[in-house]
C-alpha positions as semicolon CSV with decimal commas, in nm:
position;residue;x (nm);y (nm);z (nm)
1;X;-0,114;0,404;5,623
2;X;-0,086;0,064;5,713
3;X;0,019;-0,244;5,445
4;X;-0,353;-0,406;5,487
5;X;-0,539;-0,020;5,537
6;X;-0,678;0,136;5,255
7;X;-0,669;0,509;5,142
8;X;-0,434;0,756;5,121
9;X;-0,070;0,804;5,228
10;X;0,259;0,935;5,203
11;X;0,544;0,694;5,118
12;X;0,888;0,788;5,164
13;X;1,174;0,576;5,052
14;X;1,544;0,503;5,204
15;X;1,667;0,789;5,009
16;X;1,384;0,993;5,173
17;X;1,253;1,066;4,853
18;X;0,811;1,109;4,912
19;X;0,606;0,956;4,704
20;X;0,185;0,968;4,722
21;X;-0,002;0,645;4,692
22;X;-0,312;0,537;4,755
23;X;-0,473;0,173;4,892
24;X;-0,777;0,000;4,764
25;X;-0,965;-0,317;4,766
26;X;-1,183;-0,449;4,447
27;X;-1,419;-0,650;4,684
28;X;-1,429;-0,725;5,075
29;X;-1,143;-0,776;5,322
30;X;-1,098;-1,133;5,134
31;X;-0,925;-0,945;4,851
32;X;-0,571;-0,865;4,831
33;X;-0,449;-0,482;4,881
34;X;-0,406;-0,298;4,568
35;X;-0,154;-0,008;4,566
36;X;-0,142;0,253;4,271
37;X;0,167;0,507;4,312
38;X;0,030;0,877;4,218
39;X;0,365;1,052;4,218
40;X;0,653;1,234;4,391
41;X;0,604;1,528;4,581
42;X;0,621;1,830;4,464
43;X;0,450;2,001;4,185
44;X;0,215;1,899;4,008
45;X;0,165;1,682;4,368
46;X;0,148;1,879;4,640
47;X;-0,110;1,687;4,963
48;X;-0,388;1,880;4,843
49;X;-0,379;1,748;4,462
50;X;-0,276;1,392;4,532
51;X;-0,545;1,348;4,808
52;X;-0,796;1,452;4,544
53;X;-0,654;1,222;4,269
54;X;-0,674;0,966;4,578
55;X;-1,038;1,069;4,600
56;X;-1,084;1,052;4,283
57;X;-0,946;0,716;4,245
58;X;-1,161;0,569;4,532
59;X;-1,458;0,684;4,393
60;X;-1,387;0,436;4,100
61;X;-1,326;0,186;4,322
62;X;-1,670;0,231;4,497
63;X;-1,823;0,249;4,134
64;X;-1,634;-0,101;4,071
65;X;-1,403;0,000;3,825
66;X;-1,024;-0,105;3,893
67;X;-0,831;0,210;3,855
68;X;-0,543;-0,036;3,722
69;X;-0,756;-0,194;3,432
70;X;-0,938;0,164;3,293
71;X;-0,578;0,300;3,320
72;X;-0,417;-0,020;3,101
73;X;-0,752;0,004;2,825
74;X;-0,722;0,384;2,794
75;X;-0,342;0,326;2,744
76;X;-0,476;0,058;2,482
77;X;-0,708;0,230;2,323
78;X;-0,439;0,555;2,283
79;X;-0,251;0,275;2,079
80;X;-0,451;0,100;1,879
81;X;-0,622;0,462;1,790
82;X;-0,319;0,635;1,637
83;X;-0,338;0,633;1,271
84;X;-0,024;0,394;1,207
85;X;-0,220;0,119;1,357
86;X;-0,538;0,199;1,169
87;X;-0,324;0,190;0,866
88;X;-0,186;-0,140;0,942
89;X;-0,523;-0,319;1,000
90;X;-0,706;-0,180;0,677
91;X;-0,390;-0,289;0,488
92;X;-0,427;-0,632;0,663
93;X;-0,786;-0,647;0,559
94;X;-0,769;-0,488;0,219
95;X;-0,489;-0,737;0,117
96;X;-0,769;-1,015;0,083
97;X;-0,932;-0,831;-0,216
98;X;-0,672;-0,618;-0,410
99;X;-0,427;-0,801;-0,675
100;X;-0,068;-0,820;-0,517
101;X;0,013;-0,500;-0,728
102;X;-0,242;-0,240;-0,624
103;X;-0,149;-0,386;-0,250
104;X;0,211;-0,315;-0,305
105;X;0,116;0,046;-0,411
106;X;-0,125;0,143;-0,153
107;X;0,112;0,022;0,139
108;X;0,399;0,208;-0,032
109;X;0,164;0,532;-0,056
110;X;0,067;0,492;0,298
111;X;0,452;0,490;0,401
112;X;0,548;0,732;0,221
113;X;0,301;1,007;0,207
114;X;0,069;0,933;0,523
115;X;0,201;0,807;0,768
116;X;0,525;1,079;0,783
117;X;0,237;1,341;0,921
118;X;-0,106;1,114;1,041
119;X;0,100;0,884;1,165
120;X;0,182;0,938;1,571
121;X;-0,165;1,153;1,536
122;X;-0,475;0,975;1,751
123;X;-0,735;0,912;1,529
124;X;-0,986;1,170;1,739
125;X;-0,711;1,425;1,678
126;X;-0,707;1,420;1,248
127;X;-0,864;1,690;1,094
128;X;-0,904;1,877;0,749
129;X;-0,567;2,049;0,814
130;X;-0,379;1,747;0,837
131;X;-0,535;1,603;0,539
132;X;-0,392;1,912;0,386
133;X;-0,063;1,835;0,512
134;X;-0,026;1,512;0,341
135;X;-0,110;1,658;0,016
136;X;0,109;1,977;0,081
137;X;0,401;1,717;0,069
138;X;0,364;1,570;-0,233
139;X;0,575;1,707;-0,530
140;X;0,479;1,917;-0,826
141;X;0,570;1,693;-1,094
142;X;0,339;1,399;-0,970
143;X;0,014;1,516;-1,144
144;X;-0,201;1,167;-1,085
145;X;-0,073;1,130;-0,704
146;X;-0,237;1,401;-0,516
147;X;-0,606;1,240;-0,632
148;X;-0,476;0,899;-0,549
149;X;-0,320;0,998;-0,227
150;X;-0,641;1,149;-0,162
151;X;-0,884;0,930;-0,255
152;X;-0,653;0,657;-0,021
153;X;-0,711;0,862;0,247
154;X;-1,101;0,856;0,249
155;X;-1,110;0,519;0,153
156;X;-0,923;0,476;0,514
157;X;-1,100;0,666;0,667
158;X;-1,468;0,539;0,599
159;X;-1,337;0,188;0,635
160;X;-1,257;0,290;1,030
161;X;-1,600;0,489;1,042
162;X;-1,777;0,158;0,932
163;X;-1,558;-0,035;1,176
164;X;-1,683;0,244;1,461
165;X;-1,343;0,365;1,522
166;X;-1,399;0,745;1,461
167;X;-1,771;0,904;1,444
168;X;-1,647;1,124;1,158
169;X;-1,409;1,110;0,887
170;X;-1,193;1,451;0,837
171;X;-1,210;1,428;0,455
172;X;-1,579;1,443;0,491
173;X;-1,640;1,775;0,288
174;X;-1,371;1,827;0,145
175;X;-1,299;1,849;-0,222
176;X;-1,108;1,561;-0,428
177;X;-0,792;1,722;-0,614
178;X;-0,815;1,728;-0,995
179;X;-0,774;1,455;-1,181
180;X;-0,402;1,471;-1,404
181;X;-0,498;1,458;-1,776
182;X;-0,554;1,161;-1,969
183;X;-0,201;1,091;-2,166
184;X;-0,271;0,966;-2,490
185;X;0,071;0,967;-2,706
186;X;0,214;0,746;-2,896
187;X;0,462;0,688;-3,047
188;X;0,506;0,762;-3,418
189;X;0,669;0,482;-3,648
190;X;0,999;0,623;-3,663
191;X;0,994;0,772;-3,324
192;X;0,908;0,390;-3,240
193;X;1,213;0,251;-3,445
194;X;1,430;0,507;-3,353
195;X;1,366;0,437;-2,971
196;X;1,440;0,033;-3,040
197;X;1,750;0,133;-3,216
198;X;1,932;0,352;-2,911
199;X;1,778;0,072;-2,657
200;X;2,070;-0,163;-2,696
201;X;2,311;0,129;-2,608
202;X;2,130;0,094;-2,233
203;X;2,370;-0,267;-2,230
204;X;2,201;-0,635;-2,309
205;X;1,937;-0,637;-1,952
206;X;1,762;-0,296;-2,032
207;X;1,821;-0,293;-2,404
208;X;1,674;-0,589;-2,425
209;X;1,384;-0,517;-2,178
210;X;1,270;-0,192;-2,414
211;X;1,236;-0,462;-2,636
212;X;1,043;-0,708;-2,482
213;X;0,816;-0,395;-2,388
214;X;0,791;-0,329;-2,742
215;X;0,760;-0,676;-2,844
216;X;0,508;-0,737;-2,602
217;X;0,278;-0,480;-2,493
218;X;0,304;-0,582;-2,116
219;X;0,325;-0,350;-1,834
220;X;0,663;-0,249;-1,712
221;X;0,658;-0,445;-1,371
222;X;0,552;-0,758;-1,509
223;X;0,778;-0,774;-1,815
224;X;1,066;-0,666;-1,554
225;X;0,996;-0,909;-1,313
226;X;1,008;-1,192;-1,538
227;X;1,067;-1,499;-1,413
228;X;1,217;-1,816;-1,654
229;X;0,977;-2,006;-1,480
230;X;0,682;-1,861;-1,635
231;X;0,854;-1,886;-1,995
232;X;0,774;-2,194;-2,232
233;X;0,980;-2,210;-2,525
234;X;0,811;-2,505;-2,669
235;X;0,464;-2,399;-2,674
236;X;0,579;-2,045;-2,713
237;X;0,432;-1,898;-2,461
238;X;0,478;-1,671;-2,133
239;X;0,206;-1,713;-1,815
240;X;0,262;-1,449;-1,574
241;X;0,046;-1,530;-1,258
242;X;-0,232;-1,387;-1,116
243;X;0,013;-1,250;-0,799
244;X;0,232;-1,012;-1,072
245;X;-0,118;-0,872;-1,251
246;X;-0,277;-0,585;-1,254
247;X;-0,623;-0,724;-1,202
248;X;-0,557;-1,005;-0,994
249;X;-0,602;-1,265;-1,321
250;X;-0,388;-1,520;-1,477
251;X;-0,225;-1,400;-1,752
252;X;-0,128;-1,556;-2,140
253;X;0,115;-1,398;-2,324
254;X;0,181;-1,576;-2,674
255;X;0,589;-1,507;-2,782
256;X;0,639;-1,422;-3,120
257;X;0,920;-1,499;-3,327
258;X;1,182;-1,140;-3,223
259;X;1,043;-1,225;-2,860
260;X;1,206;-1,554;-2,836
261;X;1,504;-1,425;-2,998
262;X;1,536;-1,206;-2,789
263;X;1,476;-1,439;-2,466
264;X;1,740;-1,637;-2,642
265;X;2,000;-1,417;-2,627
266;X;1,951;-1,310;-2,295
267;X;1,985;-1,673;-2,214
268;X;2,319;-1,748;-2,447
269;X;2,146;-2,008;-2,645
270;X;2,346;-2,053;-2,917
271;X;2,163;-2,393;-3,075
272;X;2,087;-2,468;-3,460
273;X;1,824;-2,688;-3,347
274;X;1,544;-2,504;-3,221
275;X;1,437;-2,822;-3,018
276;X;1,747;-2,791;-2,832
277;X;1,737;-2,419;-2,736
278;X;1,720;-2,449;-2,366
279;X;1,615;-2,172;-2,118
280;X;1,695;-2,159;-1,731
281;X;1,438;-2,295;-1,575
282;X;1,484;-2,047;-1,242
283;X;1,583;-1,693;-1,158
284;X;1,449;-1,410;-1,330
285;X;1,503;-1,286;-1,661
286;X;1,615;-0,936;-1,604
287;X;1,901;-0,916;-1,327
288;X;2,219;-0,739;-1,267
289;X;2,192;-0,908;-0,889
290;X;2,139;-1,291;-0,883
291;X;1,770;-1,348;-0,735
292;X;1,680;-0,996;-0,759
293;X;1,468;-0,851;-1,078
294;X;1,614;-0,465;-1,198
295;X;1,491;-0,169;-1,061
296;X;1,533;0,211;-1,146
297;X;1,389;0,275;-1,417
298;X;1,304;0,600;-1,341
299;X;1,691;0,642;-1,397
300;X;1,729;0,402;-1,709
301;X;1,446;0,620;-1,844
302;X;1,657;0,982;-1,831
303;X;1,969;0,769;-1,952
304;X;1,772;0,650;-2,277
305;X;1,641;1,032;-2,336
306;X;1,964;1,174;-2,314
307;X;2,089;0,901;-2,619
308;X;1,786;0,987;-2,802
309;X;1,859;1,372;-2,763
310;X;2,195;1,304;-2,962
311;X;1,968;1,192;-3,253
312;X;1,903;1,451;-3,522
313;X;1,662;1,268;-3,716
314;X;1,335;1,192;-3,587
315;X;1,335;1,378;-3,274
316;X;1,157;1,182;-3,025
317;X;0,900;1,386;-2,899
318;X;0,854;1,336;-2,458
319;X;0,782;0,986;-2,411
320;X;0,707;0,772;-2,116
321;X;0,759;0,364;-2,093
322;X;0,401;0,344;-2,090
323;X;0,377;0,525;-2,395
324;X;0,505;0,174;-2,564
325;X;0,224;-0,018;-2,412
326;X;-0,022;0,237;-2,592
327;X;0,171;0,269;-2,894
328;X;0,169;-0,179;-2,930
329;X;-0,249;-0,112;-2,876
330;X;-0,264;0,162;-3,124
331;X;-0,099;-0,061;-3,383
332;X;-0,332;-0,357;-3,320
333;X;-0,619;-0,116;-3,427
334;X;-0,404;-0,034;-3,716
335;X;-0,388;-0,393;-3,780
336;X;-0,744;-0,462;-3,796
337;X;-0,703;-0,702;-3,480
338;X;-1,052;-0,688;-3,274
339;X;-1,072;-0,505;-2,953
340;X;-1,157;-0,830;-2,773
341;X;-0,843;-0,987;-2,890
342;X;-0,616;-0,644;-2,801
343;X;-0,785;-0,622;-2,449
344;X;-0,708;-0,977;-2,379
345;X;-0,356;-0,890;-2,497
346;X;-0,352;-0,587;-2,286
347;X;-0,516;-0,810;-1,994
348;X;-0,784;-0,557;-1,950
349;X;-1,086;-0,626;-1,820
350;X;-1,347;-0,481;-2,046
351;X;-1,710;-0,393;-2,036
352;X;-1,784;-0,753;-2,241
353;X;-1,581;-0,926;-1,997
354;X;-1,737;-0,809;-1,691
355;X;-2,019;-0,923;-1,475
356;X;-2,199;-1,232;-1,625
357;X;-2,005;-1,223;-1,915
358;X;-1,715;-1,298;-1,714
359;X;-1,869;-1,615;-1,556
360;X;-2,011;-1,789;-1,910
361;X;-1,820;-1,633;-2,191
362;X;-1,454;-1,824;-2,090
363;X;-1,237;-1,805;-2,429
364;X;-0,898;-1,740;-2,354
365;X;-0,820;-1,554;-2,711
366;X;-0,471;-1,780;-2,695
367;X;-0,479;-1,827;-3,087
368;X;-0,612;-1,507;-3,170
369;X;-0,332;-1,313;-2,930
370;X;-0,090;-1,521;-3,118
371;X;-0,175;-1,424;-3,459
372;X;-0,196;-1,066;-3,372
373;X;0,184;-1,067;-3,198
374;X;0,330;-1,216;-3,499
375;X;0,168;-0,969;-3,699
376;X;0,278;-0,681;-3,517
377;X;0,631;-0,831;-3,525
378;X;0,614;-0,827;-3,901
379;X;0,486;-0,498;-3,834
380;X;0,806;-0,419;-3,735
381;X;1,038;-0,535;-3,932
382;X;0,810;-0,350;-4,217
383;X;0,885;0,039;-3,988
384;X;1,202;-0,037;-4,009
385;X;1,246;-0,071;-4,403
386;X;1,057;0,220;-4,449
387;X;1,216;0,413;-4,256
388;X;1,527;0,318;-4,366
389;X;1,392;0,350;-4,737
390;X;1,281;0,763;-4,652
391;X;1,686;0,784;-4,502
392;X;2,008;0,883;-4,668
393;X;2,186;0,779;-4,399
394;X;2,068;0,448;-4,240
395;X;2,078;0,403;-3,947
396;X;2,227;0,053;-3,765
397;X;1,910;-0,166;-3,750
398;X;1,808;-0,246;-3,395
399;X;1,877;-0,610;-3,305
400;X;1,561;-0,658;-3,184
401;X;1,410;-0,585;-3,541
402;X;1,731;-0,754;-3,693
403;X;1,529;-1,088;-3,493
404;X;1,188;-1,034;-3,593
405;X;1,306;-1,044;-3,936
């Protein structure tokens, strides 16, 4: 076959090595020669086979379809249909309308449970059984996560059905695991002061976090990601943005008196004058590692339980750190504080502050919070006389209470 011929031929290099190819044209002698290399002989080429992939090729051509351009959109389209690149353009477009947090969860679930089996899969290839898979991985002791995994999944999945990129999703049918049970301890009075008491033993950054959980009511990420940036000591007062929120929102947190103690001590303010009690202005607040907030607490958590397994008296029934979050609400109600004000402590987004409500009904709640966090923080300091009044043998009284008083 000639360099300006077309069909097919048998090429056979300086090291004699033979290799079929075939010759077209996409248009009339005024077009340049296209060559596509089928392969070397032997099997699966022998003449027979390569002159009917030859054939077959041609045929294309005659059709008008460049061999070379289907080959490079089906090689394309293989791509851009495995799951991993599905994932990464939902993620891309989801990010527009979750809060920073749920964001940072979903991509972590999708790295971690998903894409380990769906991910190298072809999105024509996913079925029921690798659904299964995913949730076959996923440990015992997570209770909530196989729903949540699950329920990320779908979600996925219709999102590239409405997009057209799969005429079916494989969780279509199938049934969503059990929700885990609601939790809904808290923490009795003792068990509460008992638990600020042993906190300090953690060393000043987590002792003092457990307090500032306490203190506060926040959730765990956003009081341990603190930032002295978001801290006012004058107007008392800690704004965590909308990025760091649950909901997406701006956030108000009033400080009461054993929370800027305790932010005081953390920052080695030693003043008389509270006017000139300074805080850093930069870094965060909670840091064994300059510029980087604390992590583990997973591992902070089991330390704290084993110190408050070497206390005979309360016994601290099994707690979680969000327990303390629930407990702070629970003692609002006791407190006679109105739900409104709690939720907008909690930064919850409640039936009366959805929908229209939302848009017309703008109070912020600041002097309401306020009241109610210096009333739990008397709170406090009145668990901690009473228990030590029911004791015969006092215990040390935590700092953080030591403060609020």
């Amino acid at each position: 076959m000639g360099p300006g011929s077309e069909g097919f031929g048998l090429k056979v290099t300086r090291s004699g090595r033979k290799v079929y190819v075939v010759q077209y044209r996409m248009g009339g002698r005024a077009f340049p020669t296209k060559r596509r290399t089928i392969g070397a002989d032997g099997s699966p080429w022998t003449p027979l086979t390569a002159r009917a992939e030859a054939e077959r090729v041609l045929h294309m051509v005659g059709l008008g379809q460049d061999p070379a351009v289907a080959e490079q959109e089906k090689e394309r389209q293989q791509l851009h249909g495995r799951f991993e690149q599905l994932a990464e353009h939902f993620l891309a477009d989801s990010q527009r309308n979750w809060a920073p947090r749920t964001y940072i969860n979903r991509k972590s679930d999708i790295e971690r449970w998903l894409l380990p089996v769906l991910g190298k899969k072809t999105l024509c290839s996913i079925t029921r059984r690798d659904i299964t898979a995913v949730l076959d991985r996923i440990p015992d002791g997570r209770p909530a996560l196989p729903r949540n995994v699950f329920v990320l999944m779908r979600t996925i999945f219709n999102w590239a059905l409405g997009r057209g990129d799969i005429e079916k999703s494989p969780t279509l049918g199938m049934k969503v695991p059990r929700a885990a049970p609601e939790r809904h301890h808290i923490l009795a009075d003792d068990e509460l002061v008992v638990v600020a008491a042993t906190a300090p033993k953690l060393g000043p950054v987590w002792g003092n976090l457990v307090h500032m959980l306490i203190l506060t009511g926040q959730r765990l990420r956003e009081v341990a990601h603190i930032e002295w940036s978001e801290l006012d000591r004058v107007g008392r007062i800690w704004q965590i943005p909308r990025s760091r929120t649950k909901n997406g929102r701006d956030h108000v947190v009033p400080l009461n008196r054993a929370a800027l103690a305790t932010l005081d001590a953390i920052a080695g303010v030693e003043a008389d004058d509270e006017e000139e009690r300074k805080w850093p202005r930069s870094g965060f607040v909670f840091s064994h590692v300059p510029g980087t907030p604390v992590s583990g607490f997973s591992k902070v958590k089991a330390r704290l339980d084993a110190m408050l397994a070497g206390t005979t008296d309360p016994t601290v029934r099994p707690w979680r750190l969000h327990d303390l979050r629930r407990t702070v609400a629970t003692n609002m109600q006791r407190l006679g504080v109105r739900f409104e004000v709690t939720e907008a402590i909690l930064n919850h987004v409640s039936v009366t502050q959805a929908g229209v409500a939302s848009v017309y009904q703008r109070h912020d709640w600041l002097d309401e919070k306020r009241a109610a966090l210096d009333a739990w923080s008397d709170k406090l300091v009145a668990m901690v006389e009473s228990y030590q009044a029911t004791r015969w043998e006092k215990p040390k009284k935590s700092k953080v209470l030591k403060k609020a008083a």
